[in-house]
Amino acid sequence: MTLKVYGHRLSQPSRAIIIFCKVNGIDFEEVTIDFTTGKHRLPDFKEINPMAEVPAIVHGDLKLFESHAILCYLASAFPGVPDGWYPADIISRAKIQSILDWHHSNLRRGALNYCINSALGPVRSLPLNPQAAIEDEKILSASLSKLETVWLKGDAKFLLGNLQPSVADLSLACEIMQLEVVDEKDRERILGPHPKILEWIDNVKSATSPHFEEVHEHLQEVKARIALLKSA
Amino acid sequence: MTLKVYGHRLSQPSRAIIIFCKVNGIDFEEVTIDFTTGKHRLPDFKEINPMAEVPAIVHGDLKLFESHAILCYLASAFPGVPDGWYPADIISRAKIQSILDWHHSNLRRGALNYCINSALGPVRSLPLNPQAAIEDEKILSASLSKLETVWLKGDAKFLLGNLQPSVADLSLACEIMQLEVVDEKDRERILGPHPKILEWIDNVKSATSPHFEEVHEHLQEVKARIALLKSA
């Protein structure tokens, strides 16, 4: 029963799922759906995800979308995955779930919209919107502050003071990595005040090396495309 | 070990948790945190939820926030809860999780912001914003269409064609019930095209009666307050 992962390496939740599979030795076929050219809206893909968004998976009869649901499913469905990724203990699990839920309306909302409005828009044939980016940055920076003071308080190596990364570490780290595509001065202004977050991302990177770096290489290609579009 | 639920009946995720506890005979103490007057930002409450939002729970040593995480925890921690609310089967669970994740950036984003910008603002000392409400309504209506055509397709009594309600039914139904506070003509314009959703909400109501109605009574009080503020 082959697992198919439909995604795109420019999509932060797609990256999280691809890295998760590689780190845990889960055999899968990666199917690239290029949402920058509208491929996610084609009927064939909407048969898999009627919401027309990446990522999605097909595993046997199961078609599943929403990256957090996918990560939790994979951690449960493949017996070789170490417990730390998504602990069976209901209290540990509930705390990870709380971070995943918080992510949607806070860190993800801020980071995704900031990246689109300040840099990525043209790659998706959308105009840049510097005014909206100012508001997005406020949500992003407030989210980074909460991440640092609430879940990385103390000398925690991973979120919640855990010794091993969980699906929440991977999902949130991939989100922040998206900032690689924005101007360096913007990234420094936003991430500079958060040394603990930078250290934590390094920890996630080390724990998932070399897959984390390999899957994120695509962002450098996108950055080059943005520079090209700018100079045109 | 008493369960404490910190919430407010004007908050749709708080209502979902209160109804869930009542329906499942979970003994709990309801602590009202009046976020309309800023009580959620007081230091005592931030000790429980550093994000300063309702709802949150305290159960023994566990402090937990984010309503979906709370609902899943309660369904797992209290052995008397029927399996249908949050099935142990990983495929059924993954599909419910997918709806819960989708909820954040779609139905919730549309409904919450629409209600604040078109009606609830003054109750929270915020101005109404009819221009923003137009954009919110687009997200809300697109979400309602997806809800009807994806998860309520066929003659399903509950989401995913289930015979019993899950935590996703309760969470999403409480979200849509928030529209009780907006003008009747607005509510009819938005919900009118979705007869299957109205029928589904009736199914959720029946399955959780009389608690669903009792907990939602507060919305009528709020509606009266809005009318009073309007006429002042």
Coordinates of C-alpha atoms in Angstrom, one line a residue:
Chain A
M1 CA 0.0 0.0 0.0
T2 CA 2.1 2.9 -1.3
L3 CA 1.7 6.3 0.4
K4 CA 1.4 9.1 -2.1
V5 CA 2.2 12.6 -0.9
Y6 CA 0.8 15.4 -3.1
G7 CA 2.5 18.6 -2.4
H8 CA 5.0 21.3 -3.5
R9 CA 8.3 22.2 -1.8
L10 CA 7.3 25.9 -1.8
S11 CA 4.5 25.0 0.6
Q12 CA 5.6 24.9 4.2
P13 CA 3.1 22.2 5.3
S14 CA 4.1 20.1 2.3
R15 CA 7.8 20.3 3.3
A16 CA 6.9 19.3 6.9
I17 CA 5.2 16.1 5.6
I18 CA 8.0 15.2 3.2
I19 CA 10.7 15.7 5.9
F20 CA 8.6 13.7 8.4
C21 CA 8.4 10.7 5.9
K22 CA 12.1 10.8 5.1
V23 CA 13.2 11.1 8.7
N24 CA 11.0 8.2 9.7
G25 CA 11.9 5.9 6.8
I26 CA 8.3 6.0 5.5
D27 CA 8.3 4.8 1.9
F28 CA 6.3 7.3 -0.2
E29 CA 5.9 8.7 -3.7
E30 CA 6.2 12.5 -3.9
V31 CA 3.8 13.9 -6.5
T32 CA 4.4 17.6 -7.2
I33 CA 1.3 19.7 -7.7
D34 CA 2.5 23.1 -8.9
F35 CA 0.0 25.5 -7.2
T36 CA 2.0 28.5 -8.5
T37 CA 0.5 27.6 -12.0
G38 CA -2.9 26.6 -10.7
K39 CA -2.4 22.8 -11.0
H40 CA -4.2 22.4 -7.6
R41 CA -7.4 23.6 -9.1
L42 CA -7.5 20.9 -11.9
P43 CA -10.3 18.3 -11.6
D44 CA -7.9 15.4 -11.1
F45 CA -6.4 16.9 -7.9
K46 CA -9.8 18.1 -6.6
E47 CA -10.8 14.4 -6.6
I48 CA -8.1 14.0 -4.0
N49 CA -8.6 17.3 -2.1
P50 CA -11.9 19.0 -2.9
M51 CA -10.6 22.1 -1.1
A52 CA -7.9 22.4 -3.9
E53 CA -5.0 22.9 -1.6
V54 CA -1.7 21.2 -1.1
P55 CA -0.6 19.0 0.7
A56 CA -2.8 15.9 0.6
I57 CA -2.1 12.2 0.9
V58 CA -3.6 9.0 -0.5
H59 CA -3.0 5.9 1.5
G60 CA -5.0 2.9 0.5
D61 CA -8.6 4.0 0.4
L62 CA -7.9 7.1 2.6
K63 CA -7.7 10.5 1.0
L64 CA -6.6 13.1 3.5
F65 CA -5.8 16.8 3.5
E66 CA -4.8 19.4 6.1
S67 CA -1.1 19.0 7.1
H68 CA -1.6 18.6 10.8
A69 CA -4.2 15.9 10.4
I70 CA -1.8 14.2 8.0
L71 CA 1.2 14.4 10.3
C72 CA -0.7 12.9 13.2
Y73 CA -2.2 10.2 11.0
L74 CA 1.2 9.2 9.6
A75 CA 2.7 9.1 13.2
S76 CA -0.1 6.8 14.2
A77 CA -0.4 4.6 11.1
F78 CA 3.3 3.7 10.7
P79 CA 4.4 1.7 13.7
G80 CA 8.1 2.5 13.3
V81 CA 7.7 6.2 14.2
P82 CA 9.2 7.1 17.6
D83 CA 6.6 8.0 20.2
G84 CA 8.1 11.5 20.7
W85 CA 6.7 12.8 17.3
Y86 CA 3.1 12.4 18.5
P87 CA 3.1 10.8 22.0
A88 CA 0.4 8.2 22.9
D89 CA 0.2 9.8 26.4
I90 CA -3.0 11.9 26.3
I91 CA -1.6 14.8 28.2
S92 CA 1.6 15.2 26.1
R93 CA -0.6 14.7 23.0
A94 CA -3.1 17.4 24.1
K95 CA -0.3 20.0 24.6
I96 CA 1.1 19.3 21.1
Q97 CA -2.4 19.5 19.7
S98 CA -2.8 22.9 21.4
I99 CA 0.3 24.2 19.6
L100 CA -0.9 22.8 16.3
D101 CA -4.3 24.5 16.7
W102 CA -2.7 27.8 17.8
H103 CA -0.5 27.7 14.8
H104 CA -3.3 28.2 12.3
S105 CA -4.6 31.6 13.4
N106 CA -1.3 33.0 14.6
L107 CA 2.1 32.0 13.3
R108 CA 0.8 30.6 10.0
R109 CA -1.5 33.5 9.4
G110 CA 1.2 36.0 10.0
A111 CA 4.1 34.2 8.2
L112 CA 2.2 33.0 5.1
N113 CA 0.5 36.3 4.4
Y114 CA 3.7 38.3 5.1
C115 CA 5.7 36.2 2.7
I116 CA 3.0 36.5 0.0
N117 CA 2.5 40.2 0.4
S118 CA 6.2 41.2 0.7
A119 CA 8.0 38.7 -1.6
L120 CA 6.2 35.6 -3.0
G121 CA 3.2 37.3 -4.7
P122 CA 4.7 37.6 -8.2
V123 CA 5.7 33.9 -8.2
R124 CA 2.0 33.2 -7.8
S125 CA 1.0 36.0 -10.2
L126 CA -0.3 38.1 -7.3
P127 CA 0.7 41.7 -6.8
L128 CA 2.9 42.6 -3.7
N129 CA 1.0 44.5 -1.0
P130 CA 3.3 46.4 1.3
Q131 CA 0.5 47.9 3.3
A132 CA -1.0 44.5 4.1
A133 CA 2.5 43.2 4.8
I134 CA 2.8 45.7 7.6
E135 CA -0.3 44.2 9.3
D136 CA 0.9 40.7 8.6
E137 CA 4.2 41.4 10.2
K138 CA 2.5 42.5 13.4
I139 CA 0.7 39.2 13.6
L140 CA 3.9 37.3 12.8
S141 CA 6.0 39.2 15.4
A142 CA 3.4 38.8 18.1
S143 CA 3.3 35.0 17.3
L144 CA 7.1 34.7 17.4
S145 CA 7.2 36.4 20.8
K146 CA 4.6 34.0 22.1
L147 CA 6.5 31.0 20.7
E148 CA 9.6 32.1 22.4
T149 CA 8.1 33.1 25.8
V150 CA 5.5 30.3 26.1
W151 CA 6.7 27.2 24.4
L152 CA 10.5 27.8 24.4
K153 CA 10.8 29.2 27.9
G154 CA 13.7 28.0 29.9
D155 CA 16.5 26.1 28.1
A156 CA 14.2 23.9 26.1
K157 CA 15.8 22.2 23.1
F158 CA 12.3 21.6 21.6
L159 CA 8.8 23.0 22.1
L160 CA 7.2 22.2 25.5
G161 CA 10.7 21.5 26.9
N162 CA 10.8 18.1 25.1
L163 CA 14.0 16.3 24.5
Q164 CA 12.8 15.1 21.1
P165 CA 11.0 17.0 18.3
S166 CA 7.3 16.5 17.9
V167 CA 5.1 17.1 14.8
A168 CA 4.6 20.6 16.2
D169 CA 8.3 21.4 16.1
L170 CA 8.5 20.3 12.5
S171 CA 5.3 22.1 11.4
L172 CA 6.2 25.4 13.0
A173 CA 9.9 25.3 12.0
C174 CA 9.0 24.8 8.3
E175 CA 6.6 27.7 8.6
I176 CA 9.3 30.1 9.8
M177 CA 11.8 28.8 7.2
Q178 CA 9.5 30.3 4.6
L179 CA 11.1 33.7 5.6
E180 CA 14.2 32.5 3.6
V181 CA 12.5 33.9 0.5
V182 CA 12.1 37.5 1.8
D183 CA 14.7 40.3 1.7
E184 CA 17.5 39.6 4.1
K185 CA 17.1 42.9 6.0
D186 CA 13.4 42.1 6.5
R187 CA 14.2 38.6 7.8
E188 CA 16.8 40.0 10.2
R189 CA 14.4 42.6 11.5
I190 CA 11.7 40.0 12.1
L191 CA 13.8 37.1 13.4
G192 CA 16.7 39.0 14.9
P193 CA 14.9 39.7 18.2
H194 CA 14.4 36.0 18.7
P195 CA 17.7 34.2 19.3
K196 CA 16.0 31.3 21.1
I197 CA 13.9 30.6 18.0
L198 CA 16.9 30.6 15.7
E199 CA 18.6 28.1 18.1
W200 CA 15.5 26.0 18.2
I201 CA 15.3 25.9 14.4
D202 CA 18.9 24.7 14.4
N203 CA 17.9 22.0 16.8
V204 CA 15.0 20.9 14.5
K205 CA 17.4 21.0 11.6
S206 CA 20.0 18.8 13.4
A207 CA 17.4 16.3 14.5
T208 CA 16.1 15.9 10.9
S209 CA 19.3 16.3 9.0
P210 CA 20.1 15.9 6.1
H211 CA 16.4 15.9 5.0
F212 CA 15.5 19.3 6.4
E213 CA 18.2 21.0 4.4
E214 CA 17.6 19.0 1.3
V215 CA 13.8 19.7 1.2
H216 CA 14.4 23.4 1.9
E217 CA 16.8 23.8 -1.0
H218 CA 13.9 24.6 -3.2
L219 CA 13.5 27.9 -1.4
Q220 CA 16.8 29.1 -2.8
E221 CA 15.5 28.4 -6.3
V222 CA 12.4 30.4 -5.6
K223 CA 14.5 33.2 -4.2
A224 CA 16.5 33.3 -7.4
R225 CA 13.2 33.5 -9.4
I226 CA 12.0 36.4 -7.2
A227 CA 15.2 38.3 -7.9
L228 CA 14.8 37.6 -11.6
L229 CA 11.2 38.9 -11.6
K230 CA 12.3 42.0 -9.7
S231 CA 15.1 42.8 -12.2
A232 CA 12.9 42.2 -15.2
Chain B
M1 CA -9.9 16.0 40.4
T2 CA -12.4 18.7 39.4
L3 CA -12.3 19.9 35.8
K4 CA -12.5 23.7 35.6
V5 CA -13.7 25.2 32.3
Y6 CA -12.8 28.9 31.9
G7 CA -14.9 30.4 29.2
H8 CA -17.8 32.7 28.2
R9 CA -21.0 31.7 26.5
L10 CA -20.6 34.4 23.9
S11 CA -17.5 32.5 22.7
Q12 CA -18.4 29.8 20.2
P13 CA -15.5 27.4 21.2
S14 CA -16.4 27.9 24.9
R15 CA -20.0 26.9 24.2
A16 CA -18.8 23.8 22.4
I17 CA -16.8 22.7 25.4
I18 CA -19.6 23.4 27.9
I19 CA -22.1 21.5 25.8
F20 CA -19.7 18.6 25.3
C21 CA -19.2 18.3 29.1
K22 CA -23.0 18.5 29.8
V23 CA -24.0 16.0 27.2
N24 CA -21.4 13.5 28.3
G25 CA -22.1 13.9 32.1
I26 CA -18.6 15.2 32.7
D27 CA -18.6 17.0 36.1
F28 CA -17.1 20.5 35.8
E29 CA -17.0 23.9 37.2
E30 CA -17.8 26.7 34.7
V31 CA -15.7 29.8 35.4
T32 CA -16.9 32.8 33.4
I33 CA -14.1 35.0 32.0
D34 CA -15.8 38.1 30.6
F35 CA -13.6 38.9 27.6
T36 CA -15.9 41.7 26.5
T37 CA -14.6 43.7 29.5
G38 CA -11.0 42.5 29.2
K39 CA -11.0 40.0 32.0
H40 CA -9.0 37.5 29.8
R41 CA -6.0 39.8 29.9
L42 CA -5.8 39.9 33.8
P43 CA -2.6 38.2 35.2
D44 CA -4.6 35.5 37.1
F45 CA -6.1 34.2 33.8
K46 CA -2.8 34.5 31.9
E47 CA -1.4 32.1 34.5
I48 CA -3.9 29.6 33.0
N49 CA -3.7 30.7 29.4
P50 CA -0.7 32.8 28.5
M51 CA -2.3 33.6 25.1
A52 CA -5.1 35.4 27.0
E53 CA -8.0 33.8 25.2
V54 CA -11.0 31.8 26.2
P55 CA -11.7 28.9 26.5
A56 CA -9.1 27.1 28.7
I57 CA -9.3 24.2 31.1
V58 CA -7.5 23.1 34.3
H59 CA -7.6 19.4 35.0
G60 CA -5.3 18.3 37.8
D61 CA -1.9 19.6 36.8
L62 CA -2.9 20.2 33.2
K63 CA -3.6 23.6 32.0
L64 CA -4.8 23.5 28.4
F65 CA -6.1 26.0 25.8
E66 CA -7.3 25.9 22.2
S67 CA -10.8 24.4 22.0
H68 CA -10.2 21.6 19.6
A69 CA -7.3 20.3 21.7
I70 CA -9.5 20.6 24.7
L71 CA -12.4 18.7 23.1
C72 CA -10.1 15.8 21.9
Y73 CA -8.5 15.7 25.4
L74 CA -11.8 15.5 27.2
A75 CA -13.1 12.8 24.8
S76 CA -9.9 10.8 25.6
A77 CA -9.5 11.5 29.3
F78 CA -13.1 10.7 30.4
P79 CA -13.8 7.0 29.8
G80 CA -17.6 7.4 29.7
V81 CA -17.5 9.4 26.5
P82 CA -19.0 7.4 23.5
D83 CA -16.4 6.6 20.9
G84 CA -18.3 8.5 18.1
W85 CA -17.3 11.9 19.5
Y86 CA -13.6 11.2 18.8
P87 CA -13.1 7.7 17.4
A88 CA -10.2 5.6 18.4
D89 CA -9.9 4.2 14.9
I90 CA -7.1 6.2 13.3
I91 CA -8.7 6.7 9.9
S92 CA -12.0 8.1 11.3
R93 CA -10.0 10.2 13.7
A94 CA -7.8 11.6 10.9
K95 CA -10.9 12.7 9.0
I96 CA -12.3 14.5 12.0
Q97 CA -9.0 16.1 12.6
S98 CA -8.9 17.3 9.0
I99 CA -12.3 19.1 9.5
L100 CA -11.1 20.6 12.8
D101 CA -7.9 21.9 11.1
W102 CA -9.8 23.3 8.1
H103 CA -12.2 25.1 10.4
H104 CA -9.5 27.5 11.7
S105 CA -8.7 29.3 8.5
N106 CA -12.0 29.0 6.8
L107 CA -15.4 28.7 8.6
R108 CA -14.1 30.2 11.8
R109 CA -12.1 33.0 10.2
G110 CA -15.2 34.0 8.1
A111 CA -17.9 33.6 10.8
L112 CA -16.0 35.2 13.7
N113 CA -14.8 38.2 11.8
Y114 CA -18.1 38.7 10.0
C115 CA -20.0 38.7 13.3
I116 CA -17.5 41.1 14.9
N117 CA -17.5 43.5 12.0
S118 CA -21.2 43.5 11.3
A119 CA -22.8 43.2 14.7
L120 CA -20.7 42.2 17.8
G121 CA -18.1 44.9 17.7
P122 CA -19.8 47.4 20.0
V123 CA -20.3 44.7 22.7
R124 CA -16.5 44.4 22.7
S125 CA -16.0 48.2 22.4
L126 CA -14.9 47.8 18.8
P127 CA -16.3 49.8 15.9
L128 CA -18.4 48.1 13.2
N129 CA -16.6 47.7 9.9
P130 CA -19.1 47.1 7.1
Q131 CA -16.3 47.1 4.4
A132 CA -14.3 44.4 6.2
A133 CA -17.6 42.5 6.8
I134 CA -18.1 42.2 3.0
E135 CA -14.7 40.4 2.7
D136 CA -15.5 38.3 5.8
E137 CA -18.8 37.2 4.3
K138 CA -17.1 36.0 1.1
I139 CA -14.8 33.7 3.2
L140 CA -17.9 32.6 5.3
S141 CA -20.1 31.8 2.3
A142 CA -17.3 29.9 0.5
S143 CA -16.7 27.9 3.7
L144 CA -20.5 27.1 4.1
S145 CA -20.5 25.9 0.4
K146 CA -17.6 23.6 1.1
L147 CA -19.2 22.3 4.3
E148 CA -22.4 21.5 2.4
T149 CA -20.8 19.9 -0.7
V150 CA -17.8 18.1 0.8
W151 CA -18.8 17.0 4.3
L152 CA -22.5 16.9 4.2
K153 CA -22.8 15.4 0.7
G154 CA -25.5 12.7 0.3
D155 CA -28.1 12.4 3.0
A156 CA -25.6 12.5 5.9
K157 CA -27.1 13.2 9.3
F158 CA -23.7 14.3 10.6
L159 CA -20.4 15.4 9.0
L160 CA -18.6 12.7 7.1
G161 CA -21.8 10.7 6.8
N162 CA -21.6 9.6 10.4
L163 CA -24.6 8.4 12.4
Q164 CA -23.4 10.1 15.6
P165 CA -22.0 13.6 16.0
S166 CA -18.3 14.1 16.5
V167 CA -16.4 16.9 18.2
A168 CA -16.2 18.5 14.7
D169 CA -20.0 18.6 14.4
L170 CA -20.2 20.4 17.7
S171 CA -17.4 22.8 17.1
L172 CA -18.6 23.9 13.6
A173 CA -22.3 24.0 14.6
C174 CA -21.5 26.3 17.6
E175 CA -19.5 28.5 15.1
I176 CA -22.5 28.9 12.8
M177 CA -24.9 29.5 15.7
Q178 CA -22.9 32.7 16.3
L179 CA -24.9 34.2 13.4
E180 CA -27.9 34.4 15.7
V181 CA -26.6 37.8 16.8
V182 CA -26.5 39.4 13.4
D183 CA -29.5 41.1 11.7
E184 CA -32.1 38.5 10.5
K185 CA -31.9 39.6 6.9
D186 CA -28.1 39.1 6.9
R187 CA -28.4 35.7 8.5
E188 CA -31.1 34.7 6.0
R189 CA -28.9 35.9 3.1
I190 CA -26.0 33.9 4.3
L191 CA -27.6 30.7 5.6
G192 CA -30.7 30.6 3.3
P193 CA -28.8 29.0 0.3
H194 CA -27.7 26.1 2.6
P195 CA -30.8 24.1 3.6
K196 CA -28.6 21.0 4.3
I197 CA -26.6 23.0 6.8
L198 CA -29.7 24.2 8.6
E199 CA -31.0 20.6 8.8
W200 CA -27.6 19.4 10.1
I201 CA -27.6 22.1 12.8
D202 CA -31.0 20.8 13.9
N203 CA -29.5 17.3 14.0
V204 CA -26.7 18.5 16.2
K205 CA -29.2 20.3 18.4
S206 CA -31.4 17.2 18.8
A207 CA -28.4 15.0 19.6
T208 CA -27.3 17.4 22.4
S209 CA -30.7 18.6 23.6
P210 CA -31.5 20.4 26.0
H211 CA -27.9 21.5 26.6
F212 CA -27.4 23.0 23.1
E213 CA -30.4 25.3 23.5
E214 CA -29.7 26.2 27.1
V215 CA -26.0 27.2 26.4
H216 CA -27.0 29.2 23.4
E217 CA -29.7 31.2 25.3
H218 CA -26.9 33.7 26.1
L219 CA -26.9 34.8 22.4
Q220 CA -30.4 36.2 22.8
E221 CA -29.2 38.3 25.7
V222 CA -26.3 39.6 23.6
K223 CA -28.7 40.3 20.7
A224 CA -30.8 42.4 23.1
R225 CA -27.7 44.3 24.2
I226 CA -26.8 45.0 20.6
A227 CA -30.3 46.4 19.9
L228 CA -30.0 48.6 23.0
L229 CA -26.6 50.0 21.9
K230 CA -27.9 50.6 18.4
S231 CA -30.9 52.6 19.7
A232 CA -28.8 54.6 22.2

